[in-house]
PDB file of C-alpha atoms in Angstrom:
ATOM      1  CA  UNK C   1     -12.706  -5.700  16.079  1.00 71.00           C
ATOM      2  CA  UNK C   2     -13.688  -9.144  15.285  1.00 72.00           C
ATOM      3  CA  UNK C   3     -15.607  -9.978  18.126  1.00 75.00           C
ATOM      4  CA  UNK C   4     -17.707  -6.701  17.197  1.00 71.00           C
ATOM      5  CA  UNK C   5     -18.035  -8.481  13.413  1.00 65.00           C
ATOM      6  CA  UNK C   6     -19.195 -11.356  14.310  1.00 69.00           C
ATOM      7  CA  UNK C   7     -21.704  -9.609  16.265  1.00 68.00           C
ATOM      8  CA  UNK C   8     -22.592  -7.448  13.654  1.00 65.00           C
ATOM      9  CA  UNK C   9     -22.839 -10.509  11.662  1.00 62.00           C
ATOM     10  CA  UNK C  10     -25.066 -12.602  13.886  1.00 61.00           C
ATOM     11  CA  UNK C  11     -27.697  -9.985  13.406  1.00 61.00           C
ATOM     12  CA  UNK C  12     -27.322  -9.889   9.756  1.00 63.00           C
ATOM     13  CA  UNK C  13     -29.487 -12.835   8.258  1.00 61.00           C
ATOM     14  CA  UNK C  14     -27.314 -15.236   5.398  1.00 66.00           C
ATOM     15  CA  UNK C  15     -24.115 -12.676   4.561  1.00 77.00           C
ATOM     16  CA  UNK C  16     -21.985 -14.898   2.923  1.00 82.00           C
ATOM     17  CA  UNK C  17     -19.614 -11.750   2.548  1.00 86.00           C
ATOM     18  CA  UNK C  18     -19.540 -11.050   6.224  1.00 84.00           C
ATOM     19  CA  UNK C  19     -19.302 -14.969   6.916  1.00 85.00           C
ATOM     20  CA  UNK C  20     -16.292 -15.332   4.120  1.00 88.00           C
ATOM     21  CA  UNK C  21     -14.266 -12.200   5.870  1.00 88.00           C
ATOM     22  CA  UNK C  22     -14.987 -13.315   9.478  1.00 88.00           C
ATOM     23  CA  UNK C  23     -13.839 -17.142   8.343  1.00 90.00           C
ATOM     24  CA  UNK C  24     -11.164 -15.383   6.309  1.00 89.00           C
ATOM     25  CA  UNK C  25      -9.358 -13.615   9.719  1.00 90.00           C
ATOM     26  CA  UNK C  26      -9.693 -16.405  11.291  1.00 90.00           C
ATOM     27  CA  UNK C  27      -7.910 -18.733   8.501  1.00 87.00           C
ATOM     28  CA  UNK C  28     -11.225 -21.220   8.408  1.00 93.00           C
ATOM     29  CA  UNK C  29     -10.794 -22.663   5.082  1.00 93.00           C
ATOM     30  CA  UNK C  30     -13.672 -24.647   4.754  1.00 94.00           C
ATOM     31  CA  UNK C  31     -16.130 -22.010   6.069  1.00 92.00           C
ATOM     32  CA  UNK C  32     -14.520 -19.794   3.602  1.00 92.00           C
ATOM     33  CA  UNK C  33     -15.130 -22.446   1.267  1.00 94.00           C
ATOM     34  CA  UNK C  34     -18.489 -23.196   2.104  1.00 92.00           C
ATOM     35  CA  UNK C  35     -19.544 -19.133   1.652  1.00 90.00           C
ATOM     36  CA  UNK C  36     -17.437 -18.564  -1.648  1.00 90.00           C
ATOM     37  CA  UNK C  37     -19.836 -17.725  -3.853  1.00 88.00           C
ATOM     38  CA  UNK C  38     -18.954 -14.106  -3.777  1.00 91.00           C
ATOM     39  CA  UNK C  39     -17.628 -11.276  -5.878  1.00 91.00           C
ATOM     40  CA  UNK C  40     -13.902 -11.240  -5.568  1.00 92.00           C
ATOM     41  CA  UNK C  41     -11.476  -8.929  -4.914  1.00 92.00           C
ATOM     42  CA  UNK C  42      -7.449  -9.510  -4.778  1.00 92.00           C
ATOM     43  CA  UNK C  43      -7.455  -9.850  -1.153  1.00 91.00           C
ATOM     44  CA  UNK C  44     -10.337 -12.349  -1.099  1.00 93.00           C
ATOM     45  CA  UNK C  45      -9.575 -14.112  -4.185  1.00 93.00           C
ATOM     46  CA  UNK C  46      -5.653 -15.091  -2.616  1.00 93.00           C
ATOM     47  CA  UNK C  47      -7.340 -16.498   0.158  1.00 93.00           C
ATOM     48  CA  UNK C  48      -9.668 -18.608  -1.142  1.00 95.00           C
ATOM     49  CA  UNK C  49      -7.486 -20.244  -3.731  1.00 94.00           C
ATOM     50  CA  UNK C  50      -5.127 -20.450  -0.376  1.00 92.00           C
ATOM     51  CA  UNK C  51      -8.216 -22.211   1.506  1.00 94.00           C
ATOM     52  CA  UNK C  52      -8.916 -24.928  -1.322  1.00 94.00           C
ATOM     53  CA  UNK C  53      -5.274 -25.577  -2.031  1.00 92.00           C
ATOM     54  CA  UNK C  54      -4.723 -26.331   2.502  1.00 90.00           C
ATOM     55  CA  UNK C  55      -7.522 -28.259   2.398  1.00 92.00           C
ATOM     56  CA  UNK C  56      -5.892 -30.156  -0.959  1.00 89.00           C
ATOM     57  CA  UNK C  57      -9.237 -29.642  -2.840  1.00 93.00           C
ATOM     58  CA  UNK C  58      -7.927 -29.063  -6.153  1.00 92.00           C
ATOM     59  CA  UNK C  59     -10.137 -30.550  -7.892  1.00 93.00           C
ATOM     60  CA  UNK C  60     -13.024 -28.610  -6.360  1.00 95.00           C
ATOM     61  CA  UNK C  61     -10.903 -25.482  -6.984  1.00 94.00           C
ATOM     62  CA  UNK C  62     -10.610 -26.029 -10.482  1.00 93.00           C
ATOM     63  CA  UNK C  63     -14.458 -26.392 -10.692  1.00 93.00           C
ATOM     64  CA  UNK C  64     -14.442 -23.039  -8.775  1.00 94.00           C
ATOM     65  CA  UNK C  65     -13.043 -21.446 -11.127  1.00 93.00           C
ATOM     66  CA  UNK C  66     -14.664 -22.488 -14.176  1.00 91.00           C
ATOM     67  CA  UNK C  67     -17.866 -21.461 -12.380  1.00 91.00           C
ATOM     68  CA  UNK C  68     -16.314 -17.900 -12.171  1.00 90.00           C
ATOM     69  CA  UNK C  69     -15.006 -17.901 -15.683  1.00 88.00           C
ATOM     70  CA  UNK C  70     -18.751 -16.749 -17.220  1.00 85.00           C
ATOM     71  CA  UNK C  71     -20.562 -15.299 -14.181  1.00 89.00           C
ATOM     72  CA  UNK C  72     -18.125 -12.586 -13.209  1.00 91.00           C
ATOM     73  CA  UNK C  73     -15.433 -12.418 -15.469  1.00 90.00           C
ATOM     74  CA  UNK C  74     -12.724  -9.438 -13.168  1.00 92.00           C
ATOM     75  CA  UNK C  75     -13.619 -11.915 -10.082  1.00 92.00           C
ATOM     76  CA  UNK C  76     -12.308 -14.800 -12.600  1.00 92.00           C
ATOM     77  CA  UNK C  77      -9.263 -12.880 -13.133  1.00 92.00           C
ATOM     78  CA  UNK C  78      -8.579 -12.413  -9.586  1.00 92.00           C
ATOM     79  CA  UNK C  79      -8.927 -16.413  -9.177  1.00 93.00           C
ATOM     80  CA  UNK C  80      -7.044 -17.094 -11.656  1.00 92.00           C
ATOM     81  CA  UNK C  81      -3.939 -15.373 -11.027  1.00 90.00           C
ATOM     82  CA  UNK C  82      -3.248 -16.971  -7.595  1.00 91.00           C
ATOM     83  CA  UNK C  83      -4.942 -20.130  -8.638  1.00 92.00           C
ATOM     84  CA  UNK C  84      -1.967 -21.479 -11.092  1.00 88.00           C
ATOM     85  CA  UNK C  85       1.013 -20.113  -8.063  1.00 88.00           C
ATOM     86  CA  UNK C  86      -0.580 -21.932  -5.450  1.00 90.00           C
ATOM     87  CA  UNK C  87      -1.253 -24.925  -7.423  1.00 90.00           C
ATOM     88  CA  UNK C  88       2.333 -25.079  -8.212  1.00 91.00           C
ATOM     89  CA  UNK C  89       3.070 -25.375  -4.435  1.00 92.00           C
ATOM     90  CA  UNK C  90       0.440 -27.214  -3.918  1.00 90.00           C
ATOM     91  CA  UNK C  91       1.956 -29.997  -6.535  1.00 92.00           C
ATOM     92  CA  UNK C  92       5.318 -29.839  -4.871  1.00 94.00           C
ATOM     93  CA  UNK C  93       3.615 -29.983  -1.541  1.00 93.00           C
ATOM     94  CA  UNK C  94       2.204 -33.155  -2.786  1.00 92.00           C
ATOM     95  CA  UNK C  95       5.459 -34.483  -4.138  1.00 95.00           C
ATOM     96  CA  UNK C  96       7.739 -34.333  -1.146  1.00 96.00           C
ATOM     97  CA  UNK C  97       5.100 -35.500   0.861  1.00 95.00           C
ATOM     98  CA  UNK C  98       4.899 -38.885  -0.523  1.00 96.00           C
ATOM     99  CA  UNK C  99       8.249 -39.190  -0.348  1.00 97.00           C
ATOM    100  CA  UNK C 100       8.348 -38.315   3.022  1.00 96.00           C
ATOM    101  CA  UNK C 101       6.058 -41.170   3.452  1.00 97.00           C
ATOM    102  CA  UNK C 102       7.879 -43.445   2.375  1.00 97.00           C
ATOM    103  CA  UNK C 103      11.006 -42.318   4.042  1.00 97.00           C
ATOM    104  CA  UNK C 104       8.928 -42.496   6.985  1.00 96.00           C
ATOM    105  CA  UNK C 105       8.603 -46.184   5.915  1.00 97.00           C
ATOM    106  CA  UNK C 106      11.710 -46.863   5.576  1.00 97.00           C
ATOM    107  CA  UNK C 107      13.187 -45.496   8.499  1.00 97.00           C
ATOM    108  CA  UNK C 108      10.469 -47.535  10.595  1.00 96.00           C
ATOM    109  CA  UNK C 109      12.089 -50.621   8.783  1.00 96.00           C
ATOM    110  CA  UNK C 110      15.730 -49.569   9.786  1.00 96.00           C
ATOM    111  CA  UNK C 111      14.404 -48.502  13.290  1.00 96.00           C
ATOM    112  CA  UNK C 112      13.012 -52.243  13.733  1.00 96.00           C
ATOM    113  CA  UNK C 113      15.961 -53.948  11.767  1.00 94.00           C
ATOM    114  CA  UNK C 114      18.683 -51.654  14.381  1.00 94.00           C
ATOM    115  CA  UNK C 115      16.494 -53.088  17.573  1.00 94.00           C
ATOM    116  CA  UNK C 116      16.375 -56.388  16.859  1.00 94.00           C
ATOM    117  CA  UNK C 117      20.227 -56.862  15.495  1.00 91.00           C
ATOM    118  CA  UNK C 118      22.632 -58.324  17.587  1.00 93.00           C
ATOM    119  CA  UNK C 119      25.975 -57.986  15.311  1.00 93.00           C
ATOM    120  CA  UNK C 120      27.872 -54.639  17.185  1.00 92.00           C
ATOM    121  CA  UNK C 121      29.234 -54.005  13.775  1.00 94.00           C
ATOM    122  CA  UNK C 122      25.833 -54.070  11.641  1.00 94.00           C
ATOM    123  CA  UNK C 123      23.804 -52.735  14.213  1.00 93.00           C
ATOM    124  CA  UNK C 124      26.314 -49.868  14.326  1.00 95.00           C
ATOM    125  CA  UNK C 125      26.020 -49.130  10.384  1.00 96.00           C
ATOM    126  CA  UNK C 126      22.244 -49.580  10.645  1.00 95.00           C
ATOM    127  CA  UNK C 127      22.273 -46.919  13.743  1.00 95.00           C
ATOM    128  CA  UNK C 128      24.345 -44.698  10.678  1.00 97.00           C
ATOM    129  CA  UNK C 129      21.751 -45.024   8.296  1.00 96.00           C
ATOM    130  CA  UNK C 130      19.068 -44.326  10.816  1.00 96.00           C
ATOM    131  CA  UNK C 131      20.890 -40.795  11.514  1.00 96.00           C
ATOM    132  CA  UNK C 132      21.133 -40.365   7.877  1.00 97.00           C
ATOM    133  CA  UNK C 133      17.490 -41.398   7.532  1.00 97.00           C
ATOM    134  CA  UNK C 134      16.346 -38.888  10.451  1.00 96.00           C
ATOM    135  CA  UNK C 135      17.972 -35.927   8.976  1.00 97.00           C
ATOM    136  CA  UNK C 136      16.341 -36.567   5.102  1.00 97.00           C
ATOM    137  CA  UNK C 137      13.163 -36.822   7.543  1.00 97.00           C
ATOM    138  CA  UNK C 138      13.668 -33.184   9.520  1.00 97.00           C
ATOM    139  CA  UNK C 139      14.808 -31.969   5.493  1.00 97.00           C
ATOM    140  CA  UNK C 140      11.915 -32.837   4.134  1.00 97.00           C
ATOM    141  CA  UNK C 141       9.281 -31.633   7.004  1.00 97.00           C
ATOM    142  CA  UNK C 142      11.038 -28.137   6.731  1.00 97.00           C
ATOM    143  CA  UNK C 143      10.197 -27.970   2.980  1.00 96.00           C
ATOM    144  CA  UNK C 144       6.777 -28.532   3.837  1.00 95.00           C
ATOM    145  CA  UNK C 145       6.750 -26.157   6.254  1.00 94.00           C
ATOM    146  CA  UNK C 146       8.235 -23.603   3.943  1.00 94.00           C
ATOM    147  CA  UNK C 147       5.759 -24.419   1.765  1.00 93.00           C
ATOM    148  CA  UNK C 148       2.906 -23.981   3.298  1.00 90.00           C
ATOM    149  CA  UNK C 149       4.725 -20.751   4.609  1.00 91.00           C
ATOM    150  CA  UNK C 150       4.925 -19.440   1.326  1.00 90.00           C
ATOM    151  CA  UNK C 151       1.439 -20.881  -0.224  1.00 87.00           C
ATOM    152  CA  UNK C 152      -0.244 -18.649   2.895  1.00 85.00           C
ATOM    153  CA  UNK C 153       2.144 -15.355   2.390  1.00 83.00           C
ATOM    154  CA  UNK C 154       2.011 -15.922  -1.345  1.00 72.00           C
TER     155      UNK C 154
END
């Protein structure tokens, strides 16, 4: 079926409705992006607050949807309602990745500080706090992943 779109849509000049669904199956945010200006439905309006929150283009989003706010006011309402869930995510996305970051840091640290210790007995307790650090580590990339889980089947 969406070979037979994009077909259909290669003989079609400038459809940015046809372009937005075709980027839409194939979850191509920034195509979707990039063909957006388009009257929204539910379906379409999810997945284009989805595609700018992915892409962490908030900011753009927000100027998205103050575009929308006069021009089409039912497509506006569409936006809208996704727009503050996702951001939500989005935020604690943002959150626990920074401080995966610097857990990443850190365990780099503790990583180089275990290698280079010679003491049995410290390099023991740093090899404990390199476990500890490794677990916060797989913790925190499952949140993410749950996230972004739950910002795409929001």
């Amino acid at each position: 079926g969406l070979d037979k779109l994009e077909e259909i849509a290669g003989n079609i000049e400038e459809n940015e409705i046809l372009k937005f669904d075709i980027a839409l199956m194939k979850n191509q945010y920034q195509i979707m992006i990039e063909n957006s200006d388009i009257k929204y439905n539910d379906r379409r309006a999810k997945k284009i607050i989805e595609a700018y929150v992915m892409t962490n283009q908030i900011e753009e989003m927000n100027g998205f949807l103050e575009s929308f706010k006069e021009k089409d006011e039912k497509s506006y309402e569409y936006l809208y309602k996704y727009s503050d869930r996702l951001t939500e995510l989005y935020i604690e996305k943002r959150e626990i990745s920074e401080e995966l970051k610097a857990l990443n840091e850190a365990t780099d640290k503790t990583k180089e500080a275990h290698d280079k210790e010679k003491d049995d007995k410290k390099k023991k307790e740093l090899g404990k706090t390199l476990d500890e650090q490794t677990a916060k580590l797989d913790a925190l990339k499952e949140k993410i992943k749950l996230i972004n889980e739950s910002i795409q089947n929001n």
